[in-house]
mmCIF file of C-alpha atoms and ligand atoms in Angstrom:
data_model
loop_
_atom_site.group_PDB
_atom_site.id
_atom_site.type_symbol
_atom_site.label_atom_id
_atom_site.label_comp_id
_atom_site.label_asym_id
_atom_site.label_seq_id
_atom_site.Cartn_x
_atom_site.Cartn_y
_atom_site.Cartn_z
ATOM 1 C CA MET G 664 -20.388 -28.324 9.240
ATOM 2 C CA LEU G 665 -19.977 -25.030 10.959
ATOM 3 C CA SER G 666 -17.065 -23.199 9.488
ATOM 4 C CA LEU G 667 -14.833 -20.093 10.921
ATOM 5 C CA GLY G 668 -13.729 -17.828 8.209
ATOM 6 C CA ILE G 669 -10.736 -15.936 9.163
ATOM 7 C CA GLU G 670 -10.017 -13.036 6.663
ATOM 8 C CA THR G 671 -6.851 -10.685 7.074
ATOM 9 C CA SER G 672 -5.101 -10.385 3.386
ATOM 10 C CA CYS G 673 -5.379 -6.489 3.691
ATOM 11 C CA ASP G 674 -6.725 -3.798 5.503
ATOM 12 C CA GLU G 675 -9.933 -5.535 6.904
ATOM 13 C CA THR G 676 -10.143 -7.963 9.742
ATOM 14 C CA ALA G 677 -13.018 -10.160 9.709
ATOM 15 C CA LEU G 678 -14.122 -13.284 11.143
ATOM 16 C CA ALA G 679 -17.518 -15.302 10.281
ATOM 17 C CA LEU G 680 -19.404 -18.427 10.996
ATOM 18 C CA VAL G 681 -21.105 -20.309 8.348
ATOM 19 C CA GLU G 682 -23.022 -23.658 8.208
ATOM 20 C CA GLU G 683 -24.347 -25.360 5.212
ATOM 21 C CA GLY G 684 -23.818 -22.513 2.951
ATOM 22 C CA GLN G 685 -25.976 -20.025 5.357
ATOM 23 C CA ILE G 686 -24.327 -17.168 7.403
ATOM 24 C CA LEU G 687 -24.772 -17.452 11.002
ATOM 25 C CA GLY G 688 -22.843 -14.371 12.107
ATOM 26 C CA GLU G 689 -20.034 -12.133 10.910
ATOM 27 C CA VAL G 690 -17.707 -9.424 12.638
ATOM 28 C CA LEU G 691 -15.601 -6.921 10.723
ATOM 29 C CA PHE G 692 -13.166 -4.417 11.817
ATOM 30 C CA SER G 693 -12.019 -1.760 8.933
ATOM 31 C CA GLN G 694 -8.676 -0.047 9.079
ATOM 32 C CA VAL G 695 -9.874 2.100 6.274
ATOM 33 C CA ASP G 696 -9.829 5.139 8.484
ATOM 34 C CA LYS G 697 -6.592 4.412 9.840
ATOM 35 C CA HIS G 698 -4.899 4.356 6.262
ATOM 36 C CA SER G 699 -6.873 6.812 4.455
ATOM 37 C CA ILE G 700 -4.277 9.982 5.491
ATOM 38 C CA PHE G 701 -1.608 8.108 4.180
ATOM 39 C CA GLY G 702 -3.215 7.464 0.787
ATOM 40 C CA GLY G 703 -3.262 3.786 0.479
ATOM 41 C CA VAL G 704 -2.494 0.715 2.859
ATOM 42 C CA VAL G 705 0.412 0.868 5.198
ATOM 43 C CA PRO G 706 1.566 -2.987 5.398
ATOM 44 C CA GLU G 707 3.077 -2.925 8.772
ATOM 45 C CA MET G 708 0.247 -0.945 10.229
ATOM 46 C CA ALA G 709 -2.147 -3.042 8.993
ATOM 47 C CA SER G 710 -0.628 -6.192 10.565
ATOM 48 C CA ARG G 711 -0.080 -4.939 13.883
ATOM 49 C CA GLU G 712 -4.198 -3.899 13.472
ATOM 50 C CA HIS G 713 -4.767 -7.410 12.984
ATOM 51 C CA LEU G 714 -3.098 -8.617 15.552
ATOM 52 C CA ILE G 715 -4.833 -6.533 18.143
ATOM 53 C CA LYS G 716 -8.416 -6.920 16.606
ATOM 54 C CA LEU G 717 -8.599 -10.703 16.078
ATOM 55 C CA GLY G 718 -8.761 -11.412 19.853
ATOM 56 C CA PRO G 719 -11.877 -9.305 20.798
ATOM 57 C CA LEU G 720 -13.262 -9.876 17.337
ATOM 58 C CA TRP G 721 -13.201 -13.674 18.204
ATOM 59 C CA GLY G 722 -14.841 -13.224 21.364
ATOM 60 C CA LYS G 723 -17.756 -11.002 19.759
ATOM 61 C CA LEU G 724 -18.597 -13.458 17.143
ATOM 62 C CA LEU G 725 -19.101 -16.159 19.694
ATOM 63 C CA ARG G 726 -21.297 -13.868 21.975
ATOM 64 C CA HIS G 727 -23.039 -12.592 18.791
ATOM 65 C CA THR G 728 -24.041 -16.227 17.287
ATOM 66 C CA GLY G 729 -23.975 -18.242 20.648
ATOM 67 C CA ARG G 730 -21.918 -21.009 19.347
ATOM 68 C CA ARG G 731 -19.111 -22.550 21.384
ATOM 69 C CA PRO G 732 -15.477 -23.296 19.849
ATOM 70 C CA GLU G 733 -15.699 -26.783 20.244
ATOM 71 C CA GLU G 734 -18.713 -27.082 17.605
ATOM 72 C CA ILE G 735 -16.199 -25.434 14.776
ATOM 73 C CA ARG G 736 -15.103 -28.245 12.505
ATOM 74 C CA ILE G 737 -13.616 -26.431 10.018
ATOM 75 C CA VAL G 738 -11.120 -23.266 10.322
ATOM 76 C CA ALA G 739 -10.977 -21.709 6.998
ATOM 77 C CA VAL G 740 -8.458 -18.893 6.724
ATOM 78 C CA ALA G 741 -7.346 -16.267 3.477
ATOM 79 C CA ARG G 742 -3.953 -17.569 2.638
ATOM 80 C CA GLY G 743 -3.373 -15.364 -0.014
ATOM 81 C CA PRO G 744 -2.691 -13.412 -2.120
ATOM 82 C CA GLY G 745 -2.258 -10.544 0.313
ATOM 83 C CA LEU G 746 -0.014 -8.362 2.262
ATOM 84 C CA LEU G 747 2.163 -10.980 3.732
ATOM 85 C CA GLY G 748 2.565 -9.803 7.176
ATOM 86 C CA CYS G 749 -1.421 -9.420 7.521
ATOM 87 C CA LEU G 750 -1.723 -12.654 6.176
ATOM 88 C CA LEU G 751 0.855 -14.405 8.670
ATOM 89 C CA VAL G 752 -1.261 -12.825 11.648
ATOM 90 C CA GLY G 753 -4.434 -14.463 10.325
ATOM 91 C CA LEU G 754 -2.774 -17.796 9.692
ATOM 92 C CA GLY G 755 -0.570 -17.854 13.118
ATOM 93 C CA PHE G 756 -4.464 -17.504 14.637
ATOM 94 C CA ALA G 757 -5.929 -19.957 12.285
ATOM 95 C CA LYS G 758 -3.462 -22.517 13.161
ATOM 96 C CA GLY G 759 -3.468 -21.628 16.965
ATOM 97 C CA LEU G 760 -7.341 -22.482 16.743
ATOM 98 C CA SER G 761 -7.541 -25.583 14.706
ATOM 99 C CA LEU G 762 -4.802 -26.967 16.933
ATOM 100 C CA GLY G 763 -6.462 -26.065 20.205
ATOM 101 C CA LEU G 764 -10.006 -27.270 18.819
ATOM 102 C CA GLY G 765 -8.859 -30.338 17.017
ATOM 103 C CA SER G 766 -10.511 -28.996 13.811
ATOM 104 C CA LEU G 767 -9.519 -28.879 10.089
ATOM 105 C CA LEU G 768 -7.164 -26.542 9.071
ATOM 106 C CA VAL G 769 -8.042 -25.123 5.225
ATOM 107 C CA GLY G 770 -6.061 -22.749 3.531
ATOM 108 C CA VAL G 771 -8.491 -20.600 1.060
ATOM 109 C CA ASN G 772 -7.370 -18.685 -2.199
ATOM 110 C CA HIS G 773 -8.684 -15.347 -1.543
ATOM 111 C CA LEU G 774 -9.429 -14.847 -4.808
ATOM 112 C CA HIS G 775 -11.790 -18.012 -5.255
ATOM 113 C CA ALA G 776 -13.292 -17.047 -2.290
ATOM 114 C CA HIS G 777 -14.610 -13.534 -4.001
ATOM 115 C CA LEU G 778 -15.585 -15.726 -6.896
ATOM 116 C CA LEU G 779 -17.704 -18.014 -4.802
ATOM 117 C CA ALA G 780 -19.109 -15.593 -2.292
ATOM 118 C CA PRO G 781 -22.512 -14.977 -4.331
ATOM 119 C CA GLY G 782 -23.193 -18.330 -3.847
ATOM 120 C CA LEU G 783 -24.382 -17.444 -0.100
ATOM 121 C CA GLU G 784 -26.952 -15.375 -1.691
ATOM 122 C CA GLN G 785 -27.921 -17.303 -4.938
ATOM 123 C CA LYS G 786 -27.251 -20.671 -6.295
ATOM 124 C CA LEU G 787 -24.377 -21.123 -8.682
ATOM 125 C CA GLU G 788 -24.157 -23.195 -11.807
ATOM 126 C CA PHE G 789 -21.296 -24.594 -13.385
ATOM 127 C CA PRO G 790 -19.405 -23.933 -16.018
ATOM 128 C CA ALA G 791 -19.417 -20.311 -15.075
ATOM 129 C CA LEU G 792 -17.119 -17.519 -16.543
ATOM 130 C CA GLY G 793 -16.051 -15.401 -13.362
ATOM 131 C CA LEU G 794 -15.047 -12.106 -13.860
ATOM 132 C CA LEU G 795 -13.083 -10.863 -10.574
ATOM 133 C CA VAL G 796 -12.327 -6.697 -10.453
ATOM 134 C CA SER G 797 -10.650 -5.952 -7.079
ATOM 135 C CA GLY G 798 -7.892 -3.367 -5.801
ATOM 136 C CA GLY G 799 -4.952 -5.754 -6.531
ATOM 137 C CA HIS G 800 -7.011 -8.152 -9.476
ATOM 138 C CA THR G 801 -8.672 -7.819 -12.576
ATOM 139 C CA SER G 802 -9.077 -11.372 -14.184
ATOM 140 C CA ILE G 803 -11.277 -13.721 -16.281
ATOM 141 C CA TYR G 804 -11.502 -17.254 -14.808
ATOM 142 C CA ARG G 805 -13.438 -20.380 -16.513
ATOM 143 C CA ILE G 806 -15.065 -22.200 -13.299
ATOM 144 C CA ASP G 807 -16.209 -25.735 -14.004
ATOM 145 C CA SER G 808 -16.989 -26.513 -10.329
ATOM 146 C CA SER G 809 -16.358 -24.635 -7.108
ATOM 147 C CA VAL G 810 -13.071 -26.059 -6.969
ATOM 148 C CA ASP G 811 -12.265 -25.966 -10.435
ATOM 149 C CA PHE G 812 -10.461 -22.528 -11.487
ATOM 150 C CA LYS G 813 -8.778 -21.836 -14.591
ATOM 151 C CA LEU G 814 -7.538 -18.132 -15.359
ATOM 152 C CA LEU G 815 -8.167 -17.215 -18.676
ATOM 153 C CA GLY G 816 -6.879 -13.436 -18.754
ATOM 154 C CA ARG G 817 -5.601 -10.901 -16.142
ATOM 155 C CA THR G 818 -4.420 -7.443 -15.769
ATOM 156 C CA LEU G 819 -0.938 -7.077 -17.251
ATOM 157 C CA ASP G 820 -0.460 -3.959 -15.069
ATOM 158 C CA ASP G 821 -2.951 -2.014 -12.856
ATOM 159 C CA ALA G 822 -5.977 -3.745 -11.519
ATOM 160 C CA ALA G 823 -9.328 -1.591 -12.188
ATOM 161 C CA GLY G 824 -9.670 -0.766 -8.446
ATOM 162 C CA GLU G 825 -6.065 0.422 -8.453
ATOM 163 C CA ALA G 826 -6.962 2.728 -11.430
ATOM 164 C CA PHE G 827 -9.982 3.989 -9.426
ATOM 165 C CA ASP G 828 -7.860 4.470 -6.032
ATOM 166 C CA LYS G 829 -5.169 6.198 -8.094
ATOM 167 C CA THR G 830 -7.610 8.489 -9.959
ATOM 168 C CA ALA G 831 -9.404 9.418 -6.690
ATOM 169 C CA ARG G 832 -6.004 10.179 -4.911
ATOM 170 C CA ALA G 833 -5.141 12.702 -7.949
ATOM 171 C CA LEU G 834 -8.128 14.399 -7.046
ATOM 172 C CA ASN G 835 -7.323 14.632 -3.604
ATOM 173 C CA LEU G 836 -10.229 11.888 -2.392
ATOM 174 C CA PRO G 837 -9.775 9.824 0.594
ATOM 175 C CA TYR G 838 -8.365 6.399 0.400
ATOM 176 C CA PRO G 839 -9.733 4.184 -1.036
ATOM 177 C CA GLY G 840 -11.478 6.142 -3.474
ATOM 178 C CA GLY G 841 -13.367 4.062 -5.886
ATOM 179 C CA ILE G 842 -16.512 4.543 -3.794
ATOM 180 C CA TYR G 843 -16.423 8.422 -4.036
ATOM 181 C CA ILE G 844 -15.533 8.060 -7.725
ATOM 182 C CA ASP G 845 -18.741 5.962 -8.136
ATOM 183 C CA ARG G 846 -20.829 8.420 -5.966
ATOM 184 C CA PHE G 847 -19.635 11.460 -7.809
ATOM 185 C CA SER G 848 -20.637 9.625 -11.164
ATOM 186 C CA GLY G 849 -24.337 9.821 -10.273
ATOM 187 C CA TYR G 850 -24.292 13.712 -10.944
ATOM 188 C CA ALA G 851 -23.459 13.740 -14.303
ATOM 189 C CA PRO G 852 -23.585 11.644 -17.656
ATOM 190 C CA PRO G 853 -20.462 10.156 -18.795
ATOM 191 C CA ASP G 854 -18.880 11.398 -22.022
ATOM 192 C CA PRO G 855 -18.134 8.396 -24.200
ATOM 193 C CA ASP G 856 -15.240 10.200 -25.713
ATOM 194 C CA MET G 857 -13.552 11.527 -22.878
ATOM 195 C CA PHE G 858 -11.179 8.705 -21.967
ATOM 196 C CA PRO G 859 -9.901 5.860 -24.115
ATOM 197 C CA ARG G 860 -10.646 1.903 -23.810
ATOM 198 C CA PRO G 861 -7.265 0.418 -23.153
ATOM 199 C CA TYR G 862 -5.877 -2.576 -24.864
ATOM 200 C CA LEU G 863 -8.546 -4.087 -27.279
ATOM 201 C CA ASP G 864 -7.299 -4.374 -30.129
ATOM 202 C CA ASN G 865 -6.081 -7.788 -29.405
ATOM 203 C CA LYS G 866 -7.631 -11.583 -29.422
ATOM 204 C CA ASN G 867 -7.031 -12.077 -25.767
ATOM 205 C CA LEU G 868 -8.869 -11.569 -22.512
ATOM 206 C CA ASP G 869 -5.936 -9.789 -20.745
ATOM 207 C CA PHE G 870 -6.551 -6.192 -19.618
ATOM 208 C CA SER G 871 -4.441 -3.101 -19.142
ATOM 209 C CA PHE G 872 -5.512 -0.091 -17.003
ATOM 210 C CA SER G 873 -2.187 1.542 -16.809
ATOM 211 C CA GLY G 874 -2.767 3.854 -19.987
ATOM 212 C CA LEU G 875 -6.238 4.688 -19.088
ATOM 213 C CA LYS G 876 -5.219 5.782 -15.524
ATOM 214 C CA THR G 877 -2.401 8.167 -17.235
ATOM 215 C CA ALA G 878 -5.011 9.686 -19.441
ATOM 216 C CA MET G 879 -7.196 10.627 -16.598
ATOM 217 C CA VAL G 880 -4.463 11.602 -14.350
ATOM 218 C CA ASN G 881 -3.145 13.846 -17.337
ATOM 219 C CA HIS G 882 -6.686 15.052 -17.482
ATOM 220 C CA ILE G 883 -6.380 16.253 -13.990
ATOM 221 C CA ARG G 884 -3.201 17.917 -13.892
ATOM 222 C CA ALA G 885 -4.504 19.914 -16.992
ATOM 223 C CA HIS G 886 -7.746 20.744 -15.022
ATOM 224 C CA PRO G 887 -6.221 21.623 -11.535
ATOM 225 C CA GLU G 888 -9.546 23.198 -10.700
ATOM 226 C CA LEU G 889 -11.025 19.479 -10.632
ATOM 227 C CA VAL G 890 -8.975 18.443 -7.186
ATOM 228 C CA LEU G 891 -10.301 18.777 -3.911
ATOM 229 C CA LYS G 892 -8.200 21.165 -1.356
ATOM 230 C CA SER G 893 -8.208 18.438 1.290
ATOM 231 C CA PRO G 894 -10.008 14.639 1.203
ATOM 232 C CA LEU G 895 -11.602 16.069 4.118
ATOM 233 C CA GLU G 896 -14.203 18.125 1.836
ATOM 234 C CA ALA G 897 -15.695 14.680 0.322
ATOM 235 C CA THR G 898 -17.960 14.511 3.317
ATOM 236 C CA ALA G 899 -21.113 12.173 2.893
ATOM 237 C CA ASP G 900 -23.234 15.139 1.773
ATOM 238 C CA TYR G 901 -20.553 16.507 -0.631
ATOM 239 C CA ARG G 902 -22.016 17.312 -4.011
ATOM 240 C CA PRO G 903 -19.500 17.688 -6.588
ATOM 241 C CA ASN G 904 -19.702 20.303 -9.486
ATOM 242 C CA GLU G 905 -20.739 19.297 -12.674
ATOM 243 C CA GLN G 906 -17.208 19.098 -14.351
ATOM 244 C CA LEU G 907 -16.037 16.875 -11.722
ATOM 245 C CA ALA G 908 -18.734 14.489 -11.664
ATOM 246 C CA ARG G 909 -18.671 14.388 -15.478
ATOM 247 C CA VAL G 910 -14.979 13.436 -15.175
ATOM 248 C CA CYS G 911 -16.058 10.799 -12.553
ATOM 249 C CA SER G 912 -18.761 9.354 -14.847
ATOM 250 C CA SER G 913 -16.584 9.364 -17.821
ATOM 251 C CA PHE G 914 -13.889 7.542 -16.019
ATOM 252 C CA SER G 915 -16.366 4.983 -14.443
ATOM 253 C CA LEU G 916 -17.678 4.443 -18.218
ATOM 254 C CA ALA G 917 -14.231 3.792 -19.887
ATOM 255 C CA VAL G 918 -13.451 1.084 -17.232
ATOM 256 C CA ALA G 919 -16.838 -0.221 -17.324
ATOM 257 C CA ASP G 920 -16.926 -0.502 -21.227
ATOM 258 C CA THR G 921 -13.140 -2.158 -21.002
ATOM 259 C CA LEU G 922 -14.442 -4.967 -18.787
ATOM 260 C CA VAL G 923 -17.652 -5.551 -20.785
ATOM 261 C CA ILE G 924 -15.908 -5.952 -24.027
ATOM 262 C CA LYS G 925 -13.514 -8.433 -22.743
ATOM 263 C CA LEU G 926 -16.222 -10.132 -20.773
ATOM 264 C CA ARG G 927 -17.948 -10.692 -24.216
ATOM 265 C CA ARG G 928 -15.453 -12.091 -25.954
ATOM 266 C CA ALA G 929 -14.888 -14.368 -23.167
ATOM 267 C CA VAL G 930 -18.425 -15.625 -23.625
ATOM 268 C CA ARG G 931 -17.985 -15.639 -27.270
ATOM 269 C CA GLN G 932 -14.701 -17.856 -27.177
ATOM 270 C CA SER G 933 -15.874 -20.133 -24.349
ATOM 271 C CA GLY G 934 -19.869 -20.382 -25.377
ATOM 272 C CA ILE G 935 -20.477 -20.341 -21.225
ATOM 273 C CA GLN G 936 -23.670 -18.638 -20.353
ATOM 274 C CA ASN G 937 -23.426 -18.276 -16.926
ATOM 275 C CA VAL G 938 -21.295 -14.844 -15.402
ATOM 276 C CA ILE G 939 -20.175 -14.481 -12.043
ATOM 277 C CA LEU G 940 -18.872 -10.438 -10.960
ATOM 278 C CA ALA G 941 -17.032 -10.283 -8.304
ATOM 279 C CA GLY G 942 -14.598 -8.175 -6.018
ATOM 280 C CA GLY G 943 -14.736 -4.729 -4.443
ATOM 281 C CA VAL G 944 -15.319 -3.005 -7.977
ATOM 282 C CA ALA G 945 -18.045 -5.158 -8.405
ATOM 283 C CA ALA G 946 -19.705 -2.743 -6.083
ATOM 284 C CA ASN G 947 -19.461 -0.160 -8.977
ATOM 285 C CA SER G 948 -22.846 1.309 -10.231
ATOM 286 C CA MET G 949 -21.858 1.949 -14.170
ATOM 287 C CA LEU G 950 -20.578 -1.595 -14.181
ATOM 288 C CA ARG G 951 -23.159 -3.030 -12.492
ATOM 289 C CA ASP G 952 -25.409 -1.269 -15.188
ATOM 290 C CA ARG G 953 -23.491 -2.454 -18.035
ATOM 291 C CA ILE G 954 -22.675 -5.820 -17.394
ATOM 292 C CA SER G 955 -26.663 -6.050 -16.440
ATOM 293 C CA ARG G 956 -27.218 -4.682 -20.063
ATOM 294 C CA LEU G 957 -24.680 -7.262 -21.575
ATOM 295 C CA ALA G 958 -26.240 -10.221 -19.994
ATOM 296 C CA ARG G 959 -29.739 -8.956 -21.271
ATOM 297 C CA ASP G 960 -28.305 -8.726 -24.775
ATOM 298 C CA MET G 961 -26.494 -12.352 -24.957
ATOM 299 C CA ASP G 962 -29.230 -13.857 -22.527
ATOM 300 C CA LEU G 963 -26.584 -14.443 -19.674
ATOM 301 C CA ARG G 964 -27.418 -15.742 -16.506
ATOM 302 C CA LEU G 965 -25.680 -13.025 -14.486
ATOM 303 C CA ILE G 966 -24.915 -13.525 -10.692
ATOM 304 C CA MET G 967 -23.813 -10.426 -8.862
ATOM 305 C CA PRO G 968 -22.979 -10.477 -5.200
ATOM 306 C CA GLY G 969 -24.731 -7.982 -2.660
ATOM 307 C CA MET G 970 -22.428 -5.007 -1.695
ATOM 308 C CA LYS G 971 -21.607 -6.555 1.498
ATOM 309 C CA LEU G 972 -20.220 -9.640 -0.312
ATOM 310 C CA CYS G 973 -18.336 -7.462 -3.102
ATOM 311 C CA THR G 974 -15.795 -6.244 -0.515
ATOM 312 C CA ASP G 975 -13.333 -8.099 1.702
ATOM 313 C CA ASN G 976 -15.195 -10.486 4.564
ATOM 314 C CA ALA G 977 -14.922 -13.554 6.194
ATOM 315 C CA SER G 978 -18.219 -15.304 5.009
ATOM 316 C CA MET G 979 -16.721 -16.196 1.807
ATOM 317 C CA ILE G 980 -13.258 -17.306 3.460
ATOM 318 C CA ALA G 981 -15.716 -19.488 5.734
ATOM 319 C CA TYR G 982 -17.870 -20.613 2.864
ATOM 320 C CA CYS G 983 -15.188 -21.604 0.679
ATOM 321 C CA GLY G 984 -13.581 -23.429 3.148
ATOM 322 C CA GLU G 985 -16.724 -25.246 3.944
ATOM 323 C CA ILE G 986 -16.716 -26.413 0.077
ATOM 324 C CA LEU G 987 -13.069 -27.679 0.213
ATOM 325 C CA ALA G 988 -13.742 -29.410 3.309
ATOM 326 C CA GLY G 989 -16.932 -31.007 2.099
ATOM 327 C CA GLN G 990 -14.472 -32.573 -0.804
ATOM 328 C CA GLY G 991 -12.193 -33.934 1.790
ATOM 329 C CA LEU G 992 -9.477 -31.239 0.995
ATOM 330 C CA HIS G 993 -7.398 -29.390 3.759
ATOM 331 C CA HIS G 994 -3.756 -28.525 4.998
ATOM 332 C CA SER G 995 -1.370 -29.606 7.480
ATOM 333 C CA LEU G 996 -0.102 -27.026 10.076
ATOM 334 C CA GLU G 997 2.653 -26.417 7.671
ATOM 335 C CA LEU G 998 0.287 -24.250 5.325
ATOM 336 C CA GLU G 999 2.022 -21.103 3.952
ATOM 337 C CA ALA G 1000 1.234 -17.532 3.064
ATOM 338 C CA VAL G 1001 1.084 -16.551 -0.559
ATOM 339 C CA PRO G 1002 2.398 -12.992 -1.124
ATOM 340 C CA ARG G 1003 0.517 -10.815 -3.626
ATOM 341 C CA GLY G 1004 2.068 -11.324 -7.109
ATOM 342 C CA GLN G 1005 2.422 -14.738 -6.498
ATOM 343 C CA ASN G 1006 0.168 -17.808 -7.958
ATOM 344 C CA VAL G 1007 -1.558 -19.695 -4.774
ATOM 345 C CA PRO G 1008 -0.408 -23.424 -5.231
ATOM 346 C CA TRP G 1009 -3.455 -26.030 -5.285
ATOM 347 C CA ASP G 1010 -1.347 -27.850 -2.478
ATOM 348 C CA TYR G 1011 -4.523 -29.449 -0.394
ATOM 349 C CA LEU G 1012 -4.334 -32.487 1.544
ATOM 350 C CA LYS G 1013 -7.283 -35.305 0.912
ATOM 351 C CA LEU G 1014 -9.145 -36.744 3.765
ATOM 352 C CA LYS G 1015 -9.804 -40.412 3.090
ATOM 353 C CA LYS G 1016 -13.897 -40.685 2.453
ATOM 354 C CA ASN G 1017 -14.584 -42.419 6.264
ATOM 355 C CA ALA G 1018 -12.221 -39.828 7.954
ATOM 356 C CA ARG G 1019 -14.795 -37.298 7.377
HETATM 357 O O1 KG4 P 336 -12.170 -6.763 -3.190
HETATM 358 P P1 KG4 P 336 -11.587 -5.640 -2.471
HETATM 359 O O2 KG4 P 336 -12.295 -5.322 -1.513
HETATM 360 O O3 KG4 P 336 -9.993 -5.613 -1.767
HETATM 361 C C1 KG4 P 336 -9.091 -6.570 -2.519
HETATM 362 O O4 KG4 P 336 -8.912 -7.838 -2.342
HETATM 363 O O5 KG4 P 336 -8.656 -5.566 -3.189
HETATM 364 O O6 KG4 P 336 -11.346 -4.546 -3.509
HETATM 365 C C2 KG4 P 336 -11.262 -3.278 -3.299
HETATM 366 C C3 KG4 P 336 -11.233 -2.207 -4.246
HETATM 367 C C4 KG4 P 336 -10.785 -0.896 -3.910
HETATM 368 O O7 KG4 P 336 -9.685 -0.533 -5.156
HETATM 369 C C5 KG4 P 336 -11.780 0.272 -3.936
HETATM 370 O O8 KG4 P 336 -11.600 1.361 -4.665
HETATM 371 C C6 KG4 P 336 -12.533 -0.821 -4.888
HETATM 372 O O9 KG4 P 336 -12.636 -2.288 -4.379
HETATM 373 N N1 KG4 P 336 -13.976 -0.353 -4.935
HETATM 374 C C7 KG4 P 336 -15.081 0.378 -5.837
HETATM 375 C C8 KG4 P 336 -16.070 0.528 -5.013
HETATM 376 N N2 KG4 P 336 -16.047 -0.102 -3.856
HETATM 377 C C9 KG4 P 336 -14.923 -0.526 -3.682
HETATM 378 N N3 KG4 P 336 -14.599 0.709 -6.948
HETATM 379 C C10 KG4 P 336 -15.507 1.242 -7.815
HETATM 380 N N4 KG4 P 336 -16.862 1.440 -7.678
HETATM 381 C C11 KG4 P 336 -17.213 1.139 -6.161
HETATM 382 N N5 KG4 P 336 -18.461 1.091 -5.614
HETATM 383 ZN ZN1 ZN P 337 -10.250 -8.960 -1.910
#
C-alpha cells in the first residue's frame, strides 16, 4: 500500500512515499541554518517554517516520484513526542490530505519510527533490544514485534544528544553540535580517564548524562583556550588542534562507553541477542565503533541504520505507518499531538479484516 510519511516534530520538514517497505522518494527541508545562530531550535519559528515548506515539498515529492495523490492509501504522520506547534502543523496537513484523498490516517510515535527505520534497509528480527539515542531521548526498549514496544530504561535528565549539543555550545560550535564533536574526535585518540562514566553504580537500565555534561562544561571553563572565537570558524575544512580534538574524543568515548555498558546489561538481563541502534546520535562514529565491538564480543546481531536514516526523516514515518495500517491500525480525525515529555498513547482504532 502506498504510504505517505509526514515528519514535522522538530526542525526538519520532511515528506516521503514508501511502498512495501521500499522508499520511492523523499524530500526534506532542514531548518538547521535558521536556528543555528540561536544555539537551539526556536519552536515558533520552526512551526512557521513547517507551514511555509510543506506545500512546496508535497508538489516536489509528487513530481519526483511520478505518483498521483489518489494512489496514496495511508497518510502517516509523526504525532509526537515533539514540539507541539510543529506537530500541529504536520497533523493539520495530514488530516486535510486524508480527508481529501479518503485515505487511512495513521498517527506514528516518532520514537518507534526511529527504532524501526533500519527495517527499510535490513530485515529486523524480534525480539530485539532497541537503543534509541537522539536529541530528546536516550532509552532502551524491548521490541517483541514491530507493533510491540516495552520501555526498559530511559534518561533521568539530559539525553545523550543534548549532552553533545550543550558541550558543543560551550565550545562555541554551531547547533546542533554533535556532528562537529564527532568530526573533531577523529583528530586525536581519546583519554579514557578525562571524563566520568555516569550513573552506572546501580542495577537498572536508566541513564543520567547531566553529570557528564557538567564535568565537560567545567573542563571547558577551566580551559578557555578550547573555545572557538565564533561558530563561523567551524567550517567544513576547519581542523581542531590536538587539545580540542582530545577533549572531543574523550567526551565521545565517555558517552559511548556509558551506552555500551547499559546495553550489555540489558542483553544479559533479557537474554535477547538482536540489537537495534537508532536516533540521531546513532550516526556517531565512536558509538558505532564501540557497539560493533560489543556485538562481536557478545555475538549479537546488531542492526545500525545508514546515516540518512539515523536523523529525523519522513521515510521512517511512512514505513511505520505502512506496518501499522497492515495490522488494521489507524486513527480518526480526532488524532491528537503529543508534546515532548509526555507518553504517546497506544490509541489506535482497528479496522475490521474485510474493510482493509
Ligand atoms: O534523532 P534526531 O535527528 O532528532 C531528535 O529526534 O532528537 O537527533 C538529533 C541529535 C542532535 O542532538 C545531534 O547533535 C545528534 O543527534 N547527532 C549526533 C551526530 N549526528 C547527529 N551526535 C553525535 N554524533 C553525530 N555524528
Ligand atoms: Zn528524532
